[in-house]
Short mmCIF file of C-alpha atoms and ligand atoms in Angstrom, two decimals:
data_model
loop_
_atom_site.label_atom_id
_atom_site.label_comp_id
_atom_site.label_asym_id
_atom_site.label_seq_id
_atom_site.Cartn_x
_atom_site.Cartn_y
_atom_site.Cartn_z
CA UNK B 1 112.94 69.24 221.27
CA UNK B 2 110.08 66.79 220.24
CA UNK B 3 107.76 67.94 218.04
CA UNK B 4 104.30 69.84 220.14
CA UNK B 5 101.40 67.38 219.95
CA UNK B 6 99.09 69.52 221.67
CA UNK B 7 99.81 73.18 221.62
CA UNK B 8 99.17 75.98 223.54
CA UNK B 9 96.37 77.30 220.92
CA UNK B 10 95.43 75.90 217.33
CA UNK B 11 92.92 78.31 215.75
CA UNK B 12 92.56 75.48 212.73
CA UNK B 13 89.76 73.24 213.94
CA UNK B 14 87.51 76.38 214.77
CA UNK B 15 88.30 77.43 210.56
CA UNK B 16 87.61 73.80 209.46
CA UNK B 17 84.29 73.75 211.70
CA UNK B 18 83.22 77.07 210.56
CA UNK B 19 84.76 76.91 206.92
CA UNK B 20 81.37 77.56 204.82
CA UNK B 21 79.78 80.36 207.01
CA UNK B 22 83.17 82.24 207.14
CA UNK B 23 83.47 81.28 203.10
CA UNK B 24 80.63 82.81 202.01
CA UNK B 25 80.80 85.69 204.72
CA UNK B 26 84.33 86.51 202.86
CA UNK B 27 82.71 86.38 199.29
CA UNK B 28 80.00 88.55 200.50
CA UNK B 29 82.44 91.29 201.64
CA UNK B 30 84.60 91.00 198.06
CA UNK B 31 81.79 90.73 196.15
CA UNK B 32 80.52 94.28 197.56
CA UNK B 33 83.43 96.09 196.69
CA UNK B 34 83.22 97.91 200.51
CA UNK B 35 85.97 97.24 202.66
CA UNK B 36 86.48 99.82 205.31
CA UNK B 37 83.60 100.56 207.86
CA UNK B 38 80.16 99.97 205.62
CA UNK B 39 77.07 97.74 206.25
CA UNK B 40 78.84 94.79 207.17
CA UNK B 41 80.92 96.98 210.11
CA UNK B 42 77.92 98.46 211.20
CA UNK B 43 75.89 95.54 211.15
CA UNK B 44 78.58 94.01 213.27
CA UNK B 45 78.70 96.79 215.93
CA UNK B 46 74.88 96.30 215.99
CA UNK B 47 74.78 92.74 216.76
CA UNK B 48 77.51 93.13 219.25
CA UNK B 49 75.71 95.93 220.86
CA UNK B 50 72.39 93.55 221.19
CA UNK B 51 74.48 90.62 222.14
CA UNK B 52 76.87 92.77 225.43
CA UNK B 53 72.94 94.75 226.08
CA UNK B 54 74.54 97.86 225.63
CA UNK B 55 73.80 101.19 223.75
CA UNK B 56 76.56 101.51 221.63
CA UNK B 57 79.36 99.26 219.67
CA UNK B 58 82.07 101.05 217.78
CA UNK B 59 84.63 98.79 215.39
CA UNK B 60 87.95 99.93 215.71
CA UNK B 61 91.28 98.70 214.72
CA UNK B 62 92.44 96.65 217.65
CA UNK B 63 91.94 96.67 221.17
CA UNK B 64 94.81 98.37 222.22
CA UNK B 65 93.50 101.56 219.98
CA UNK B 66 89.91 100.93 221.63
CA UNK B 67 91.78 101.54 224.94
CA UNK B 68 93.47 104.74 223.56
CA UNK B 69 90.35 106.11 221.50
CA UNK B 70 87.99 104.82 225.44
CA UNK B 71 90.81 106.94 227.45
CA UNK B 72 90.44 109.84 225.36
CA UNK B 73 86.88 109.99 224.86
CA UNK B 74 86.50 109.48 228.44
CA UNK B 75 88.94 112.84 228.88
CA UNK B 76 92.03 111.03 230.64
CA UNK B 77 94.46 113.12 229.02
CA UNK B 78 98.41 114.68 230.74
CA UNK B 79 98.78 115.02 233.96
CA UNK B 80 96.57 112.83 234.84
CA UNK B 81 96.85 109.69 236.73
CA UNK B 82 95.28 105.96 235.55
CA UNK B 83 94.73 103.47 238.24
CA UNK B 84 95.27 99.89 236.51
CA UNK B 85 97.40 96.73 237.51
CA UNK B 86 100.37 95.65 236.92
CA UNK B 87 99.54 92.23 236.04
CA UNK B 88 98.52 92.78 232.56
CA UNK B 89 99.68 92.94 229.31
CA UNK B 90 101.82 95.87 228.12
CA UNK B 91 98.68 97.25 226.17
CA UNK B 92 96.96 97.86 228.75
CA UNK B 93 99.51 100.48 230.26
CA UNK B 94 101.01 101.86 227.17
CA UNK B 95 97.68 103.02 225.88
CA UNK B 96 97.23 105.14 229.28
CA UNK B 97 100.82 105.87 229.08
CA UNK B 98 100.11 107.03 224.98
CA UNK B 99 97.20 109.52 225.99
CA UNK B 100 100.04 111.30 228.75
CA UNK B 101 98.34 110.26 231.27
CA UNK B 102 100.38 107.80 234.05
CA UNK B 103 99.93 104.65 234.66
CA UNK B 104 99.29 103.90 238.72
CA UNK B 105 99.42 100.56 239.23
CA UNK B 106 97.67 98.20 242.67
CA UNK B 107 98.39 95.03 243.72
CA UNK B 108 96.17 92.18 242.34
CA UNK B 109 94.47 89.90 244.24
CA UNK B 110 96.50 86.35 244.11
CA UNK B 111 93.14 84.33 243.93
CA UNK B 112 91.81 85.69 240.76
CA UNK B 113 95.08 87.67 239.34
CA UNK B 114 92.64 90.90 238.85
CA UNK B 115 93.20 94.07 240.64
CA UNK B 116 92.74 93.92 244.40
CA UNK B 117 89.56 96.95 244.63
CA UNK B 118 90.81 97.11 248.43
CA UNK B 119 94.23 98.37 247.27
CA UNK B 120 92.76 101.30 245.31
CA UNK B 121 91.87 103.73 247.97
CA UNK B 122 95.73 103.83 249.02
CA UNK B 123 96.55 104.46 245.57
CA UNK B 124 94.25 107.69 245.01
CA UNK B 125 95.51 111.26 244.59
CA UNK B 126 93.91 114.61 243.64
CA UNK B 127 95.28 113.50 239.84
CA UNK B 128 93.43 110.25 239.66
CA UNK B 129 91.10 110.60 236.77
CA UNK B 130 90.25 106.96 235.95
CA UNK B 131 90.41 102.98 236.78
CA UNK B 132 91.11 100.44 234.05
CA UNK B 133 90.55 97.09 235.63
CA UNK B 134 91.38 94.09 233.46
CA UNK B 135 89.07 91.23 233.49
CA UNK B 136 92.18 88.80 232.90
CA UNK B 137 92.57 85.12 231.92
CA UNK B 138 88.41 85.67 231.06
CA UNK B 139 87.64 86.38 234.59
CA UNK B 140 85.85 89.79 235.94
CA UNK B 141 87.58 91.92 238.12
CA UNK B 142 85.20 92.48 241.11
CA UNK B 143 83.41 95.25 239.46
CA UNK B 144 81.02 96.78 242.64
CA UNK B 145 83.76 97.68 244.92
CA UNK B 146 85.52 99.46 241.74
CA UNK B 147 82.70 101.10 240.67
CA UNK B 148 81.88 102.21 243.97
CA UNK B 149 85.30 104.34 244.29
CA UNK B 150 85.02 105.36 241.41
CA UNK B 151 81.42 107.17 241.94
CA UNK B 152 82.62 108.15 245.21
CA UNK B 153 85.52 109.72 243.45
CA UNK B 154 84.14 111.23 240.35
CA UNK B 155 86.41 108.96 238.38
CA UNK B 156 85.95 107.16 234.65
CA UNK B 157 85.73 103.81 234.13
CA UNK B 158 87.31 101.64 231.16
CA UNK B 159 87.26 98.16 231.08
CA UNK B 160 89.92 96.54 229.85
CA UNK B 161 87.99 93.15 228.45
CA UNK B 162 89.94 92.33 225.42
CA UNK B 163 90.37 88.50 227.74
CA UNK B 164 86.65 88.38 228.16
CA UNK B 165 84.30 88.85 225.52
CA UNK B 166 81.01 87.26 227.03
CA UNK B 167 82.47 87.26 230.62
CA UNK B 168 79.65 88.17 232.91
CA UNK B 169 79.82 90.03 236.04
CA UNK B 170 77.00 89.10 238.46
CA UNK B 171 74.73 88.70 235.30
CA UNK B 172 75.87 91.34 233.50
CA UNK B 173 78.36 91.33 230.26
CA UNK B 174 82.17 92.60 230.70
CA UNK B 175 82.64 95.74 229.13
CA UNK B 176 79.24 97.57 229.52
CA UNK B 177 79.63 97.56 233.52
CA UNK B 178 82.01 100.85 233.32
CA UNK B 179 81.99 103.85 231.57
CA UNK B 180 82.95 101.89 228.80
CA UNK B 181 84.67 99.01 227.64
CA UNK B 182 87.42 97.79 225.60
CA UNK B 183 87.62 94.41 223.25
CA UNK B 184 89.77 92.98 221.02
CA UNK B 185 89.48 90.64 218.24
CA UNK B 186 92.81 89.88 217.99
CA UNK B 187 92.97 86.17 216.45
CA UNK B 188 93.28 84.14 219.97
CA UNK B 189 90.72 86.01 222.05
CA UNK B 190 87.98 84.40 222.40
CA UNK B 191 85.81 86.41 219.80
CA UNK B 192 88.66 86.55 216.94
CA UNK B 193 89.07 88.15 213.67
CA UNK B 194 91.85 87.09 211.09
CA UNK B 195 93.74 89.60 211.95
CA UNK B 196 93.77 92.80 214.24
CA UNK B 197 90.11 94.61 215.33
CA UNK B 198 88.37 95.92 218.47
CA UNK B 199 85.67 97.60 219.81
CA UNK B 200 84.25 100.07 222.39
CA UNK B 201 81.19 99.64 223.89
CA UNK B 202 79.17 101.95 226.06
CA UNK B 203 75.67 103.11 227.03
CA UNK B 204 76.92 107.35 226.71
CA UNK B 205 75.85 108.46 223.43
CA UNK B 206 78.60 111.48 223.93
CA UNK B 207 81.31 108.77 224.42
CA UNK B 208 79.88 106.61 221.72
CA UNK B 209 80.06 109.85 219.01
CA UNK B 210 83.33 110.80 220.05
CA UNK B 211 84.55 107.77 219.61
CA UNK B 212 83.46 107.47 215.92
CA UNK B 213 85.42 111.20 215.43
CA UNK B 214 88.63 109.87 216.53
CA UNK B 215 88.83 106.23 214.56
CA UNK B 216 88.15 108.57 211.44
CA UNK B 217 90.50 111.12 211.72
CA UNK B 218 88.87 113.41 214.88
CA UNK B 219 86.17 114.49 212.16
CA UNK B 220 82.14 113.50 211.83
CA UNK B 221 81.68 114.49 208.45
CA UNK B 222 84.45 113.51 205.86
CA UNK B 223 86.61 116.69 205.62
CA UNK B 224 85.79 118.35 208.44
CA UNK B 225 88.27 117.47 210.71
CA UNK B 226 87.84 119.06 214.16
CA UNK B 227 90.31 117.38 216.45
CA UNK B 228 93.11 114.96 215.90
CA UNK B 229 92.09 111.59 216.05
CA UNK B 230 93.11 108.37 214.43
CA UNK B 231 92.80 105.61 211.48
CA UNK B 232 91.35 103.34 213.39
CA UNK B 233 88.33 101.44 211.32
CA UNK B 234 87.46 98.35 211.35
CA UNK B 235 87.08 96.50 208.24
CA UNK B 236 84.62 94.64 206.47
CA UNK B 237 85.98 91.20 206.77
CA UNK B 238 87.05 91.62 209.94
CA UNK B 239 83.50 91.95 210.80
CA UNK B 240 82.31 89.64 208.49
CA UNK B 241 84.48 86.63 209.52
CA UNK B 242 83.12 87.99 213.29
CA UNK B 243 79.72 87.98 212.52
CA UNK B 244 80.33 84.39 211.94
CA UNK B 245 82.10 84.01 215.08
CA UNK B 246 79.96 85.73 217.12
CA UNK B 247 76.79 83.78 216.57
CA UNK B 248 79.02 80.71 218.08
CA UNK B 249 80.82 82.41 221.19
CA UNK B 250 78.59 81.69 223.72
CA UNK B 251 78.96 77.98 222.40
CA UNK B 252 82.82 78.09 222.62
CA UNK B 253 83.11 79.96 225.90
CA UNK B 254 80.92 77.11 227.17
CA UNK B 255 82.99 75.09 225.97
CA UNK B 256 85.87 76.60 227.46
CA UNK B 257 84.34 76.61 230.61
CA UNK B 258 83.95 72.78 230.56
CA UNK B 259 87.13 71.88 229.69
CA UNK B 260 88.33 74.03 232.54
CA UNK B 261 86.08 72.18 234.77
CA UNK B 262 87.86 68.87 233.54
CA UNK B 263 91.45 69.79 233.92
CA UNK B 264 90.42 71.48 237.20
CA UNK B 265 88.89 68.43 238.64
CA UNK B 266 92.14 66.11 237.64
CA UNK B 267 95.25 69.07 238.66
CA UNK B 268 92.91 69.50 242.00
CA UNK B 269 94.41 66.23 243.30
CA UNK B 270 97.91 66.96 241.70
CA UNK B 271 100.47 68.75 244.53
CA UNK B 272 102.42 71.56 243.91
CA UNK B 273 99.68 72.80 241.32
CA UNK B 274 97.05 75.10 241.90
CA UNK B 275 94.03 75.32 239.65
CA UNK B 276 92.60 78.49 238.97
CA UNK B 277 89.80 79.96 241.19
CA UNK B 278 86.57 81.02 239.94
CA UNK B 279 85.16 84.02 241.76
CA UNK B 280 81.36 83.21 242.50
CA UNK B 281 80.34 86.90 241.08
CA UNK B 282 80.87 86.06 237.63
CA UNK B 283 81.30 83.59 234.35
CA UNK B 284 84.38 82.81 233.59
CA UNK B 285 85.08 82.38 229.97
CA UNK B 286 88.56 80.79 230.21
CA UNK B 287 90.39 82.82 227.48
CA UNK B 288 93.12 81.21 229.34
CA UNK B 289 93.35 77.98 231.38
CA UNK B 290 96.41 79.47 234.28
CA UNK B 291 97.32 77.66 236.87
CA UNK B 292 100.19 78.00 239.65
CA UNK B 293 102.67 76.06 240.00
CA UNK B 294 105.19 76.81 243.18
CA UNK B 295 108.35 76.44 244.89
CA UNK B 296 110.33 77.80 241.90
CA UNK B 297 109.20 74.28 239.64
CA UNK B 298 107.09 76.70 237.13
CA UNK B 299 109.84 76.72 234.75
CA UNK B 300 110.90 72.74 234.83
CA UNK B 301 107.36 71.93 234.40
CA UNK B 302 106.60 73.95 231.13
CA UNK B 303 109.95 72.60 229.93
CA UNK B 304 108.99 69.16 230.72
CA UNK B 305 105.73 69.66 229.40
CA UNK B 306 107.35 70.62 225.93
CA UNK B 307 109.45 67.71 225.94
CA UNK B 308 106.10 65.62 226.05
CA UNK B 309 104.67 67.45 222.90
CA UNK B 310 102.67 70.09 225.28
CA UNK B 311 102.36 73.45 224.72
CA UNK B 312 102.35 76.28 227.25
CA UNK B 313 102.86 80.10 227.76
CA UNK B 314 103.73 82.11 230.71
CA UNK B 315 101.19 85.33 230.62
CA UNK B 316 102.91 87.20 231.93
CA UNK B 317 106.58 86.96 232.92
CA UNK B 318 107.45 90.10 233.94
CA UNK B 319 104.60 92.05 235.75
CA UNK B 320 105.21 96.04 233.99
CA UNK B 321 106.64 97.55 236.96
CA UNK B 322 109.19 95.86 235.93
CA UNK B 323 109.34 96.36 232.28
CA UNK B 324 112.51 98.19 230.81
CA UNK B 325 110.22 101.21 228.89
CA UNK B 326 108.25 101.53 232.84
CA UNK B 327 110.34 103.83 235.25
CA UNK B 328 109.03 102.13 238.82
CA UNK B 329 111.69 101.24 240.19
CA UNK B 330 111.24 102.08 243.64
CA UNK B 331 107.54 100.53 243.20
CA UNK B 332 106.96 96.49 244.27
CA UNK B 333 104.07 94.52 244.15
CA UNK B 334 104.66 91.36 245.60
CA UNK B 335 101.73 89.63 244.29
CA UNK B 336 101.87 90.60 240.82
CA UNK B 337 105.85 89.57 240.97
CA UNK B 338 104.80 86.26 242.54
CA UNK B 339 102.27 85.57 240.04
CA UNK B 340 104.67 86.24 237.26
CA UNK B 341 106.93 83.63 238.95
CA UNK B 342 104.02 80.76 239.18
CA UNK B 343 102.10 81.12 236.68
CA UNK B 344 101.64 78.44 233.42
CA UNK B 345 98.63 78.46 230.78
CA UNK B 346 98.06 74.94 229.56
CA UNK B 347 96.25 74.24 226.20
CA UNK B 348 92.62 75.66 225.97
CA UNK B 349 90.70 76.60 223.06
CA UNK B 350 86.89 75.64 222.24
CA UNK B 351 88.11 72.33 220.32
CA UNK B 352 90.37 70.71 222.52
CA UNK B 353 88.82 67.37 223.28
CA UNK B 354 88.56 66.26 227.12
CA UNK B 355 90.70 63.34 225.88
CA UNK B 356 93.52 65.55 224.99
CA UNK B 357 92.95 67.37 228.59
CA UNK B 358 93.46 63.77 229.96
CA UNK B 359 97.10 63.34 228.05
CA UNK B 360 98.24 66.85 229.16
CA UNK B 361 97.12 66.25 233.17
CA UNK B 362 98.88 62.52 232.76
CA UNK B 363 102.19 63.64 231.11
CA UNK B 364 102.28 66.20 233.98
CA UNK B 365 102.06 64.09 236.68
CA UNK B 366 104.34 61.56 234.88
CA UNK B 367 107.58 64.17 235.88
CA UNK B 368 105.51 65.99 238.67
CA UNK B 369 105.76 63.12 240.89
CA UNK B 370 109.68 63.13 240.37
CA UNK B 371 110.12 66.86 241.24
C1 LIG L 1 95.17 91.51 223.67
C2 LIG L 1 95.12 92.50 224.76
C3 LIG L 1 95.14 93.89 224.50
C4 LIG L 1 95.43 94.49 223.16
O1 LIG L 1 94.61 94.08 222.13
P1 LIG L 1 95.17 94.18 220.62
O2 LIG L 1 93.94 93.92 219.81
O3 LIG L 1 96.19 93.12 220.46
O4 LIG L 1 95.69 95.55 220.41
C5 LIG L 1 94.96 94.74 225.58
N1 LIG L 1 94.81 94.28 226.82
C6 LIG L 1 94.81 92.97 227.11
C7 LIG L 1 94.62 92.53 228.52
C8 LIG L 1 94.98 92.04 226.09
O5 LIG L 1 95.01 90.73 226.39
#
């Protein structure tokens, strides 16, 4: 195979433009000797608070723990039932799977991949205690309808944002639209550490305290342990290399955005490819550029793209109905499953150049044409 020209995600030009701010925001941290939790985590979880407009920001160790820890505090616990979808990554279930509750999942809508809010009322029984929608791809999940069920039904709501940090929702930032909301700072998100973090966010101070028990061990002061929780801090240069990051995020999602307008505008014309769709309730930020390509030619194309020095990734190929560790098998979802069969994320990342989004759109229709 030739060697990828242009791949799928290449976190190095973000470093290189960022290089002294993230330098000296790593000296900082090992010059202070503090490394877990501390000023710089706090002042982190303040800034992000102020930047989502939302009470309460608490740094945890990734974003699948922030969906654990946002379960719990939100008392989803056994025998209870978690409405999500099933179009998702495995985090997303597993962490309502990890608290005993069970994971119900609803069909997605095919135009924006999130879960379909029309599905949900089907879905309900008397041990539904919660909805996790997922704003995937960067894209909000059509929050009123969900919310509306949910208030109808007396039943939590956790966002599962760790795709859409700075997503917006008719105005308002993912995450803080729910009962609370879960992020991750895993290194390709679109707000990334170097290496795992996350974050729950939410205007209930109750929600926001418990939270802090469980990352440290289910206990508010040191020693005084009072349920079982976690180790689940964040640390210092996670946040500091964040901090960094976050004072440029709405300058990279932008950024995102744009070059999703300019692949959108040249695959529009392309058959056999559909471009995403952007909902008109929200901002897309474009954590990933996904488009469908049918009739079966998904695979071919990725593997002819690859031959041409272009990377792609299929998120996801198998929706988790349909997982070996999920037991659903009398369950189908034919949209989810037909997603999983189309879909293809091209290269996207704040510092692609619209040059390079011209190669990948021409070396696709190069083969495309011969299909
Ligand atoms: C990345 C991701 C997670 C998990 O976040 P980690 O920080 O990797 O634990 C959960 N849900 C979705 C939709 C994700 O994309």
């Amino acid at each position: 195979m030739s060697k990828i020209e242009i791949p799928i995600y290449d976190p190095r030009p973000e470093i290189a433009a960022l290089r002294d701010e993230i330098d000296a925001a790593i000296r900082r941290v090992v010059d202070s000797g503090r490394f877990i939790l501390g000023p710089e985590v706090e002042a982190f979880e303040e800034e992000v608070a102020d930047y989502l407009g939302v009470r309460h920001a608490v740094g945890l160790n990734s974003g699948t723990d922030a969906l654990v820890i946002g379960l719990r505090v939100l008392g989803v616990g056994p025998g209870d039932e978690v409405i999500t979808t099933p179009f998702t990554f495995f985090a997303t279930a597993e962490a309502i799977s990890l608290v005993g509750a069970k994971p119900v999942f609803v069909d997605i809508d095919p135009r924006t991949f999130n879960i379909d809010p029309e599905l949900i009322p089907a879905a309900l029984t008397e041990r539904t205690r919660a909805i996790v929608p997922v704003h995937l791809y960067g894209q909000a999940a059509d929050m009123d309808p969900i919310l509306a069920i949910a208030k109808e039904h007396g039943l939590k709501v956790l966002e599962d944002t760790a795709q859409a940090f700075g997503g917006e929702y008719k105005g308002r930032k993912l995450g803080t639209l729910g009962d609370a909301g879960a992020f991750s700072f895993f290194p390709t998100k679109n707000l990334g550490g170097f290496g795992d973090g996350g974050l729950l966010a939410t205007n209930d101070d109750e929600v926001a305290e418990m939270a802090r028990m469980l990352r440290a061990h289910g206990a508010k002061k040191k020693y005084q342990n009072e349920i079982l929780g976690y180790n689940s801090r964040l640390d210092a240069l996670q946040a500091a290399v964040l901090r960094v990051k976050l004072r440029h995020v709405d300058a990279f999602n932008q950024a995102r955005r744009e070059l999703a307008h300019a692949y959108t505008a040249r695959l529009d014309e392309l058959a056999g490819v559909t471009p995403p769709h952007e909902a008109p309730y929200g901002v897309h930020v474009y954590h990933q550029y996904t488009v469908r390509v049918a009739d079966g030619k998904r695979d071919v194309v990725a593997a002819g793209l690859a031959e041409r020095g272009v990377g792609t990734m299929v998120y996801y190929p198998t929706p988790l109905h349909q997982l070996p560790v999920c037991d659903y098998a009398e369950c189908t979802f034919p949209e989810a499953e037909q997603a999983a069969r189309e879909v293809l994320s091209l290269p996207m990342s704040p510092h692609i150049s619209v040059g390079q989004i011209e190669r990948v759109v021409r070396k696709a229709e190069e083969f495309l044409v011969r299909l």
